[in-house]
Amino acid sequence: MTKKMKILFASAEVTPFSKVGGLADVVGELPLYLEKEDCEIAIFTPLYGSIDENKWGIEELENSALHMNMGQTKHIFKLKKCQHPLNKNVTVFFIDNPKYFSCFNCVYPQWIDDVYEIQRYVAFSLATLEYAKLLNFKPDVIHANDWHTAMLPVYIKSNYKFDEFYKNTKTVFSIHNLAYQGSCDKSIIDFANMRWDEVYKDNCLEHYGRVNWIKGAIYCTDKILTVSKRYAGEILGGEFGEGMDYTLRGQAHKIKGILNGTKYDKKVFDINEKPKLKAEIQKLFGLEENPDRPLIAMISRLVYQKGLDLIDVAKWGMMEQPADFIFLGTGEFGYERMLIWSSNNSKNMRAWIDFKADLSDKIYKASDMFLMPSLFEPCGISQMIALKYASIPIVRAVGGLDDTIIAYPNQNANGFKFLGYDAQSMLNEIKNAIWTYYDRKEDWKLLMQNALNSRFTWEQSAKEYKQVYEEITNK
């Protein structure tokens, strides 16, 4: 019998327990499919105060107290676990610490000290490595994700390089969003119990007189993954490299892009349901109930990355279109106010400043088009969900959006794309989509059918991840 490959995933957020962005979806879903590829999976994540332990059946392990000195303070951790609700063969471990995690009723609290924020995840990463030893879960691969766990490859190459337990362990580092790098004051090295001479150097953590955890992971990991093929190339240039492009070009041989997947229902969405669902959403948002008028949706975090500044500039032109626009999400105060103002001062723009999963699902199914004018988009999951429900994406041709959307009028088109990051380019493509909806009925039917036929599955992604794991462990 072939020995199962042991994979340890570490992440700041994991759906369905904690979620802020797409990172949670990847770490909450990909391991379930890797388990089916004959991998033994352990997922480690912090136990935030917002996680309902009773709901998920999270229980503390016996004698789990872990005492660690970090900096000048002794820290006590506890370990809890449950089986993943969608695959009982995948165990999720929660690291509990009242100073760093359970004291907050959210994943990323606002207005906290930057050093403290970094300390939270340094402590989590070190505790993860110690708990894996106590559990005797000897990983073939540690899969770290974004800056919150970028410490793990650095620890494996420094503090644990002579540790017998980890001597054959390889590391993979996934970049879900390069904009956040874990940059902080170099004093964090003492808190992390690391040796300055080993880690504070140009080919590790040192970055313009500060510590940069992403940089450390780039140098120390065995493989760098991004969540789309296009983004793997984009980060090597100045526009999307976030000041790390020079470092990444030097490690380009390690970089590979693997497109995220999404879950698909067993039954394909029935497009004949769309008019009824559209009427419900039009009524809910105070719009005129008209099955023939296109409904354009945007469900997103309301932040600069997602192209909200383009919406701000183009709102006057959008108000003049023979279509309705609905927005769902929360985020930066200025963008929330802008959408509320537009909602109150137009006949065809409506905003719901909140996030409700059930409402989000209804909007995807009811809408005719889905808007994603992102400044950058490492992968994007929303366009994949929109395609499942024949809501035709209108996207900027960047990152995963460019990898997944084929632009009209191609015969295989499943959406619309614009290239320039400016309001007029976006508005022109919105107009193009609206015109096609009204005047090219047969083309629109084909677009909807192509959308339903577009499938980006986790099964395919899992096979590619497994291949990467095998490549680095067989070296």
PDB file of C-alpha atoms in Angstrom, residues 299-424:
ATOM      1  CA  ILE A 299     -20.655  41.648  -4.985  1.00  0.00           C
ATOM      2  CA  SER A 300     -17.321  42.597  -3.469  1.00  0.00           C
ATOM      3  CA  ARG A 301     -15.259  43.957  -0.646  1.00  0.00           C
ATOM      4  CA  LEU A 302     -15.520  47.702  -1.176  1.00  0.00           C
ATOM      5  CA  VAL A 303     -11.808  48.456  -1.413  1.00  0.00           C
ATOM      6  CA  TYR A 304      -9.503  50.188  -3.888  1.00  0.00           C
ATOM      7  CA  GLN A 305      -8.263  46.897  -5.381  1.00  0.00           C
ATOM      8  CA  LYS A 306     -11.761  46.042  -6.609  1.00  0.00           C
ATOM      9  CA  GLY A 307     -12.075  49.106  -8.872  1.00  0.00           C
ATOM     10  CA  LEU A 308     -14.453  51.161  -6.722  1.00  0.00           C
ATOM     11  CA  ASP A 309     -12.695  54.362  -7.785  1.00  0.00           C
ATOM     12  CA  LEU A 310     -13.738  53.595 -11.382  1.00  0.00           C
ATOM     13  CA  ILE A 311     -17.340  53.204 -10.217  1.00  0.00           C
ATOM     14  CA  ASP A 312     -17.075  56.579  -8.476  1.00  0.00           C
ATOM     15  CA  VAL A 313     -15.930  58.335 -11.657  1.00  0.00           C
ATOM     16  CA  ALA A 314     -18.321  56.450 -13.971  1.00  0.00           C
ATOM     17  CA  LYS A 315     -21.442  56.638 -11.791  1.00  0.00           C
ATOM     18  CA  TRP A 316     -22.965  59.502 -13.812  1.00  0.00           C
ATOM     19  CA  GLY A 317     -22.611  57.529 -17.019  1.00  0.00           C
ATOM     20  CA  MET A 318     -23.962  54.391 -15.344  1.00  0.00           C
ATOM     21  CA  MET A 319     -27.062  56.290 -14.238  1.00  0.00           C
ATOM     22  CA  GLU A 320     -27.823  57.041 -17.903  1.00  0.00           C
ATOM     23  CA  GLN A 321     -27.747  53.391 -19.028  1.00  0.00           C
ATOM     24  CA  PRO A 322     -30.911  51.362 -19.844  1.00  0.00           C
ATOM     25  CA  ALA A 323     -29.926  48.879 -17.121  1.00  0.00           C
ATOM     26  CA  ASP A 324     -30.019  48.507 -13.334  1.00  0.00           C
ATOM     27  CA  PHE A 325     -26.962  48.178 -11.087  1.00  0.00           C
ATOM     28  CA  ILE A 326     -26.916  46.569  -7.637  1.00  0.00           C
ATOM     29  CA  PHE A 327     -23.991  46.468  -5.210  1.00  0.00           C
ATOM     30  CA  LEU A 328     -23.530  44.200  -2.190  1.00  0.00           C
ATOM     31  CA  GLY A 329     -20.611  44.394   0.215  1.00  0.00           C
ATOM     32  CA  THR A 330     -18.778  46.280   2.933  1.00  0.00           C
ATOM     33  CA  GLY A 331     -15.407  47.963   3.054  1.00  0.00           C
ATOM     34  CA  GLU A 332     -13.799  51.384   3.092  1.00  0.00           C
ATOM     35  CA  PHE A 333     -16.023  54.134   4.476  1.00  0.00           C
ATOM     36  CA  GLY A 334     -15.644  56.454   1.474  1.00  0.00           C
ATOM     37  CA  TYR A 335     -16.764  53.802  -1.012  1.00  0.00           C
ATOM     38  CA  GLU A 336     -19.694  52.806   1.180  1.00  0.00           C
ATOM     39  CA  ARG A 337     -20.834  56.454   1.335  1.00  0.00           C
ATOM     40  CA  MET A 338     -20.413  56.860  -2.443  1.00  0.00           C
ATOM     41  CA  LEU A 339     -22.623  53.838  -3.175  1.00  0.00           C
ATOM     42  CA  ILE A 340     -25.249  54.934  -0.656  1.00  0.00           C
ATOM     43  CA  TRP A 341     -25.318  58.396  -2.275  1.00  0.00           C
ATOM     44  CA  SER A 342     -25.677  56.832  -5.737  1.00  0.00           C
ATOM     45  CA  SER A 343     -28.449  54.613  -4.438  1.00  0.00           C
ATOM     46  CA  ASN A 344     -30.323  57.593  -3.014  1.00  0.00           C
ATOM     47  CA  ASN A 345     -29.865  59.834  -6.044  1.00  0.00           C
ATOM     48  CA  SER A 346     -30.563  57.618  -9.039  1.00  0.00           C
ATOM     49  CA  LYS A 347     -33.341  55.452 -10.437  1.00  0.00           C
ATOM     50  CA  ASN A 348     -31.118  52.541 -11.451  1.00  0.00           C
ATOM     51  CA  MET A 349     -28.329  52.158  -8.870  1.00  0.00           C
ATOM     52  CA  ARG A 350     -28.917  50.388  -5.554  1.00  0.00           C
ATOM     53  CA  ALA A 351     -26.519  49.392  -2.774  1.00  0.00           C
ATOM     54  CA  TRP A 352     -26.810  47.081   0.236  1.00  0.00           C
ATOM     55  CA  ILE A 353     -23.903  47.813   2.573  1.00  0.00           C
ATOM     56  CA  ASP A 354     -23.623  44.441   4.265  1.00  0.00           C
ATOM     57  CA  PHE A 355     -22.725  40.903   3.357  1.00  0.00           C
ATOM     58  CA  LYS A 356     -25.351  38.192   3.531  1.00  0.00           C
ATOM     59  CA  ALA A 357     -24.513  34.829   1.975  1.00  0.00           C
ATOM     60  CA  ASP A 358     -28.109  33.966   1.103  1.00  0.00           C
ATOM     61  CA  LEU A 359     -28.716  37.361  -0.528  1.00  0.00           C
ATOM     62  CA  SER A 360     -25.415  37.071  -2.391  1.00  0.00           C
ATOM     63  CA  ASP A 361     -26.518  33.707  -3.784  1.00  0.00           C
ATOM     64  CA  LYS A 362     -29.852  35.165  -4.963  1.00  0.00           C
ATOM     65  CA  ILE A 363     -28.125  38.109  -6.663  1.00  0.00           C
ATOM     66  CA  TYR A 364     -25.732  35.834  -8.559  1.00  0.00           C
ATOM     67  CA  LYS A 365     -28.667  33.786  -9.848  1.00  0.00           C
ATOM     68  CA  ALA A 366     -30.882  36.789 -10.659  1.00  0.00           C
ATOM     69  CA  SER A 367     -28.377  39.056 -12.391  1.00  0.00           C
ATOM     70  CA  ASP A 368     -27.764  39.142 -16.137  1.00  0.00           C
ATOM     71  CA  MET A 369     -24.230  40.517 -15.842  1.00  0.00           C
ATOM     72  CA  PHE A 370     -21.553  40.643 -13.156  1.00  0.00           C
ATOM     73  CA  LEU A 371     -19.107  43.552 -12.876  1.00  0.00           C
ATOM     74  CA  MET A 372     -15.469  43.096 -11.742  1.00  0.00           C
ATOM     75  CA  PRO A 373     -13.353  46.157 -12.724  1.00  0.00           C
ATOM     76  CA  SER A 374     -10.392  45.147 -10.529  1.00  0.00           C
ATOM     77  CA  LEU A 375      -7.113  47.034 -10.382  1.00  0.00           C
ATOM     78  CA  PHE A 376      -5.527  43.609  -9.857  1.00  0.00           C
ATOM     79  CA  GLU A 377      -7.067  40.198  -9.223  1.00  0.00           C
ATOM     80  CA  PRO A 378      -4.724  37.293  -8.378  1.00  0.00           C
ATOM     81  CA  CYS A 379      -7.478  34.813  -9.207  1.00  0.00           C
ATOM     82  CA  GLY A 380     -10.982  35.919  -8.391  1.00  0.00           C
ATOM     83  CA  ILE A 381     -13.743  33.566  -7.390  1.00  0.00           C
ATOM     84  CA  SER A 382     -16.748  35.796  -8.039  1.00  0.00           C
ATOM     85  CA  GLN A 383     -16.504  35.542 -11.836  1.00  0.00           C
ATOM     86  CA  MET A 384     -16.474  31.725 -11.539  1.00  0.00           C
ATOM     87  CA  ILE A 385     -19.588  31.790  -9.377  1.00  0.00           C
ATOM     88  CA  ALA A 386     -21.267  34.214 -11.808  1.00  0.00           C
ATOM     89  CA  LEU A 387     -20.526  31.860 -14.713  1.00  0.00           C
ATOM     90  CA  LYS A 388     -22.223  29.001 -12.838  1.00  0.00           C
ATOM     91  CA  TYR A 389     -25.438  31.004 -12.863  1.00  0.00           C
ATOM     92  CA  ALA A 390     -25.148  32.435 -16.397  1.00  0.00           C
ATOM     93  CA  SER A 391     -24.490  35.941 -15.089  1.00  0.00           C
ATOM     94  CA  ILE A 392     -22.136  37.221 -17.778  1.00  0.00           C
ATOM     95  CA  PRO A 393     -18.938  38.744 -16.293  1.00  0.00           C
ATOM     96  CA  ILE A 394     -17.701  42.183 -17.349  1.00  0.00           C
ATOM     97  CA  VAL A 395     -14.090  42.221 -16.151  1.00  0.00           C
ATOM     98  CA  ARG A 396     -10.774  43.969 -16.464  1.00  0.00           C
ATOM     99  CA  ALA A 397      -8.270  41.709 -18.244  1.00  0.00           C
ATOM    100  CA  VAL A 398      -5.915  41.090 -15.300  1.00  0.00           C
ATOM    101  CA  GLY A 399      -4.805  38.043 -13.311  1.00  0.00           C
ATOM    102  CA  GLY A 400      -7.299  35.242 -12.958  1.00  0.00           C
ATOM    103  CA  LEU A 401     -10.000  37.322 -14.626  1.00  0.00           C
ATOM    104  CA  ASP A 402      -8.017  37.193 -17.863  1.00  0.00           C
ATOM    105  CA  ASP A 403      -7.396  33.450 -17.436  1.00  0.00           C
ATOM    106  CA  THR A 404     -11.054  32.558 -16.950  1.00  0.00           C
ATOM    107  CA  ILE A 405     -12.992  34.975 -19.193  1.00  0.00           C
ATOM    108  CA  ILE A 406     -13.037  34.734 -23.008  1.00  0.00           C
ATOM    109  CA  ALA A 407     -14.120  38.061 -24.492  1.00  0.00           C
ATOM    110  CA  TYR A 408     -17.115  38.572 -26.765  1.00  0.00           C
ATOM    111  CA  PRO A 409     -17.433  38.361 -29.816  1.00  0.00           C
ATOM    112  CA  ASN A 410     -15.284  35.208 -29.807  1.00  0.00           C
ATOM    113  CA  GLN A 411     -17.404  32.132 -30.621  1.00  0.00           C
ATOM    114  CA  ASN A 412     -16.453  30.614 -27.239  1.00  0.00           C
ATOM    115  CA  ALA A 413     -16.978  33.885 -25.355  1.00  0.00           C
ATOM    116  CA  ASN A 414     -18.311  33.721 -21.814  1.00  0.00           C
ATOM    117  CA  GLY A 415     -17.973  37.413 -20.905  1.00  0.00           C
ATOM    118  CA  PHE A 416     -16.676  40.895 -21.715  1.00  0.00           C
ATOM    119  CA  LYS A 417     -13.206  42.319 -21.013  1.00  0.00           C
ATOM    120  CA  PHE A 418     -11.553  45.734 -21.006  1.00  0.00           C
ATOM    121  CA  LEU A 419      -7.841  46.395 -20.641  1.00  0.00           C
ATOM    122  CA  GLY A 420      -7.193  49.952 -19.468  1.00  0.00           C
ATOM    123  CA  TYR A 421      -7.695  50.810 -15.808  1.00  0.00           C
ATOM    124  CA  ASP A 422      -9.884  53.855 -16.377  1.00  0.00           C
ATOM    125  CA  ALA A 423     -13.557  54.659 -15.960  1.00  0.00           C
ATOM    126  CA  GLN A 424     -14.224  55.229 -19.667  1.00  0.00           C
TER     127      GLN A 424
END
